[in-house]
XYZ file of C-alpha atoms in Angstrom:
256
model
C 4.732 55.877 121.449
C 4.899 58.857 119.137
C 3.188 58.441 115.795
C 4.513 60.824 113.186
C 2.247 62.383 110.612
C 5.324 63.236 108.637
C 6.873 59.792 108.404
C 3.671 57.882 107.831
C 3.133 56.445 111.311
C -0.222 57.304 112.835
C -0.095 60.453 114.869
C -3.772 61.089 115.458
C -5.125 59.275 118.465
C -1.801 57.828 119.552
C -2.674 58.240 123.235
C -6.156 56.803 122.943
C -4.835 53.322 122.214
C -3.036 53.331 125.540
C -5.768 54.703 127.777
C -8.211 52.056 128.793
C -6.525 49.176 126.964
C -6.370 47.193 130.197
C -9.957 47.843 131.230
C -13.348 46.819 129.961
C -14.335 50.313 128.847
C -12.368 53.408 127.979
C -13.128 56.005 130.685
C -13.868 58.664 128.075
C -16.910 56.731 126.931
C -18.433 57.297 130.354
C -18.325 61.045 129.728
C -20.342 60.776 126.523
C -24.126 60.834 126.316
C -26.217 58.434 124.272
C -28.283 61.223 122.721
C -25.156 62.591 121.024
C -24.830 59.373 118.998
C -28.061 57.376 118.887
C -29.417 57.361 115.353
C -26.760 59.913 114.317
C -24.059 60.104 111.649
C -20.708 60.484 113.400
C -17.057 61.172 112.562
C -13.979 60.149 114.567
C -10.898 62.241 113.724
C -7.689 60.320 114.406
C -9.346 56.951 114.925
C -6.070 55.022 115.298
C -6.864 51.301 115.580
C -10.603 51.936 115.748
C -11.199 50.690 119.289
C -13.143 53.745 120.463
C -14.873 54.147 117.098
C -16.275 50.629 117.338
C -17.110 50.980 121.031
C -19.178 54.087 120.304
C -21.113 52.238 117.615
C -21.810 49.361 119.981
C -22.677 51.329 123.089
C -24.600 54.270 121.678
C -26.392 52.813 118.632
C -25.240 55.438 116.141
C -26.567 55.238 112.589
C -23.092 55.464 111.090
C -19.585 56.322 112.248
C -16.539 56.962 110.069
C -13.023 56.851 111.494
C -10.300 58.861 109.731
C -6.576 58.374 110.307
C -3.527 59.490 108.374
C -1.763 56.134 108.642
C -2.811 53.313 106.314
C -1.445 50.755 108.794
C -3.779 52.052 111.507
C -6.717 51.834 109.107
C -5.850 48.218 108.382
C -5.628 47.654 112.145
C -9.037 49.252 112.558
C -10.660 46.920 110.028
C -8.945 43.982 111.708
C -10.373 45.143 115.045
C -13.809 45.422 113.465
C -13.671 41.906 112.015
C -12.388 40.543 115.312
C -15.235 42.212 117.181
C -17.822 40.688 114.880
C -16.201 37.251 114.958
C -16.086 37.274 118.746
C -19.851 37.721 118.788
C -20.225 34.583 116.641
C -22.580 36.449 114.355
C -20.282 37.066 111.405
C -22.271 37.938 108.266
C -21.503 36.263 104.945
C -19.712 39.294 103.522
C -16.645 41.041 104.838
C -16.022 44.703 105.506
C -16.465 46.869 102.452
C -13.468 48.690 101.033
C -12.500 52.016 102.505
C -13.271 53.818 99.263
C -16.863 52.628 99.193
C -17.597 53.808 102.721
C -16.312 57.350 102.818
C -19.758 58.932 103.083
C -22.488 57.936 105.545
C -25.052 58.584 102.794
C -23.432 55.892 100.637
C -23.752 53.169 103.261
C -26.652 51.013 104.255
C -28.276 52.208 107.454
C -29.849 50.246 110.224
C -32.599 50.845 112.709
C -30.736 52.115 115.763
C -33.719 53.120 117.873
C -33.855 49.980 119.983
C -32.707 50.316 123.576
C -30.233 47.416 123.436
C -26.655 47.673 122.228
C -26.297 47.423 118.470
C -26.000 43.860 117.232
C -22.416 43.122 116.269
C -23.592 41.632 112.967
C -24.686 45.113 111.915
C -21.314 46.714 112.624
C -20.117 46.266 109.040
C -23.002 48.478 107.927
C -22.445 51.092 110.616
C -18.672 51.407 111.102
C -16.175 52.353 108.383
C -12.629 53.683 108.240
C -10.655 55.683 105.721
C -7.085 56.923 105.353
C -6.728 60.672 105.115
C -4.961 63.761 106.406
C -7.936 65.552 107.933
C -6.142 68.875 108.313
C -4.507 69.145 104.924
C -6.420 67.269 102.261
C -9.171 64.941 103.482
C -12.641 65.840 102.230
C -15.999 64.348 103.072
C -18.371 63.419 100.280
C -20.433 66.116 98.604
C -23.243 67.414 100.821
C -22.024 65.199 103.671
C -22.410 66.426 107.226
C -22.172 64.840 110.657
C -24.279 65.128 113.780
C -21.374 64.374 116.112
C -17.616 64.713 115.603
C -15.072 63.481 118.142
C -11.426 64.510 118.324
C -9.553 62.747 121.126
C -5.841 63.284 121.828
C -5.235 64.858 118.426
C -4.949 68.645 118.762
C -1.407 68.579 120.167
C -0.084 66.690 117.152
C -1.861 69.046 114.784
C -0.168 72.041 116.364
C 3.258 70.422 116.592
C 3.141 69.517 112.897
C 1.227 72.470 111.401
C 1.313 75.123 114.094
C -1.553 77.367 115.133
C -2.716 77.613 111.525
C -3.229 73.863 111.427
C -5.265 73.990 114.639
C -7.541 76.718 113.255
C -7.946 74.671 110.071
C -8.967 71.663 112.170
C -11.546 73.641 114.154
C -12.924 75.426 111.079
C -13.285 72.188 109.138
C -15.108 70.533 112.030
C -17.498 73.492 112.140
C -18.263 73.209 108.435
C -18.869 69.459 108.620
C -21.197 69.614 111.623
C -24.929 69.723 111.095
C -26.831 72.570 112.810
C -27.168 71.645 116.470
C -24.344 69.116 116.141
C -21.819 68.424 118.897
C -18.014 68.481 118.756
C -16.302 66.421 121.480
C -12.728 67.576 122.058
C -10.039 66.124 124.311
C -7.024 68.487 124.211
C -3.669 67.408 125.588
C -1.981 69.458 128.341
C 0.812 71.865 127.456
C 3.298 69.699 129.381
C 2.647 66.983 126.802
C 3.663 69.392 124.019
C 6.972 69.960 125.803
C 7.579 66.223 126.153
C 7.140 65.684 122.403
C 8.673 68.886 121.029
C 11.887 67.185 119.834
C 10.286 64.360 117.891
C 11.297 66.040 114.639
C 12.771 69.304 113.408
C 9.273 70.391 112.390
C 7.843 69.802 115.851
C 10.798 71.579 117.454
C 10.265 74.694 115.352
C 6.494 74.705 115.674
C 6.660 74.230 119.439
C 8.620 77.441 119.753
C 6.109 79.374 117.641
C 2.819 78.129 119.121
C 0.765 81.000 120.512
C -2.562 79.232 121.074
C -2.335 77.153 124.232
C -4.855 74.439 125.235
C -6.444 76.782 127.777
C -7.271 79.124 124.884
C -9.206 76.547 122.851
C -12.598 77.365 124.362
C -12.320 81.057 123.501
C -11.182 80.237 119.964
C -14.038 77.799 119.352
C -16.714 80.042 120.866
C -15.614 83.525 119.856
C -13.836 82.948 116.545
C -15.102 79.670 115.078
C -18.723 80.209 116.081
C -19.774 77.429 118.442
C -22.642 78.650 120.611
C -21.959 76.837 123.910
C -19.605 74.439 125.662
C -19.933 71.862 128.432
C -17.035 70.500 130.463
C -17.754 66.760 130.656
C -14.460 65.848 132.328
C -15.956 64.941 135.697
C -17.950 62.075 134.191
C -14.736 60.302 133.205
C -12.198 61.462 135.778
C -13.274 59.047 138.484
C -13.121 55.977 136.268
C -9.380 55.372 136.238
C -6.672 56.453 138.637
C -4.524 59.150 137.071
C -7.015 59.973 134.309
C -7.428 63.723 134.535
C -7.573 65.043 130.979
C -10.183 67.668 130.178
C -12.962 66.712 127.776
C -15.355 69.282 126.307
C -18.534 69.162 124.251
C -19.160 72.150 121.943
C -22.517 72.780 120.277
C -22.947 74.369 116.881
């Protein structure tokens, strides 16, 4: 289902809610390494209903992870998912999830010891996971002096280009670069060009931008390495491709 940035329905991460919803674990999680998240401050661009955001916190013991989505309804869904996850563990703390406004910056949240080898205790998820509404490309800003060790961007880049063209894509990549700590990792899952074609007529804006796009998905690596400044890239697709029949999207990890 298309999620329009322009009409207030979540666009970012629209595909991620569909992949892996009928399995125990999203196949993309299998492509990610624990050292990218354990004890780290993380950012999920286009978090949608928060399923992957929460799964990362549980599986990889990150210190904090913030999910950003343009749609307020998806943010409410994400907090509902978080509460449901905690309740299902039967370890619900006395308090409830803090408001979005109070959890925008990892430095403003309580941290937890994430060095143990076991999965993070669900009761700690309220301290680790947070969500906020915001248009990452146009006007969302992290707190002052805030940076992240790991930033993920899954099934988002196509919608950025269809709504804001190549300029929007460069803004996305540049902003990620600025928010990453030195040595940080950017995990990117671009959509294939055929997917752009399938969604080009969603709105008049997408129709026009589709015709004017010059930067294709196969060009992203060169843009990120040669123009944005990332120092190296790893194709981590193979770690996920065998997990689900028909799952063949590329996934890349870029290092600052």
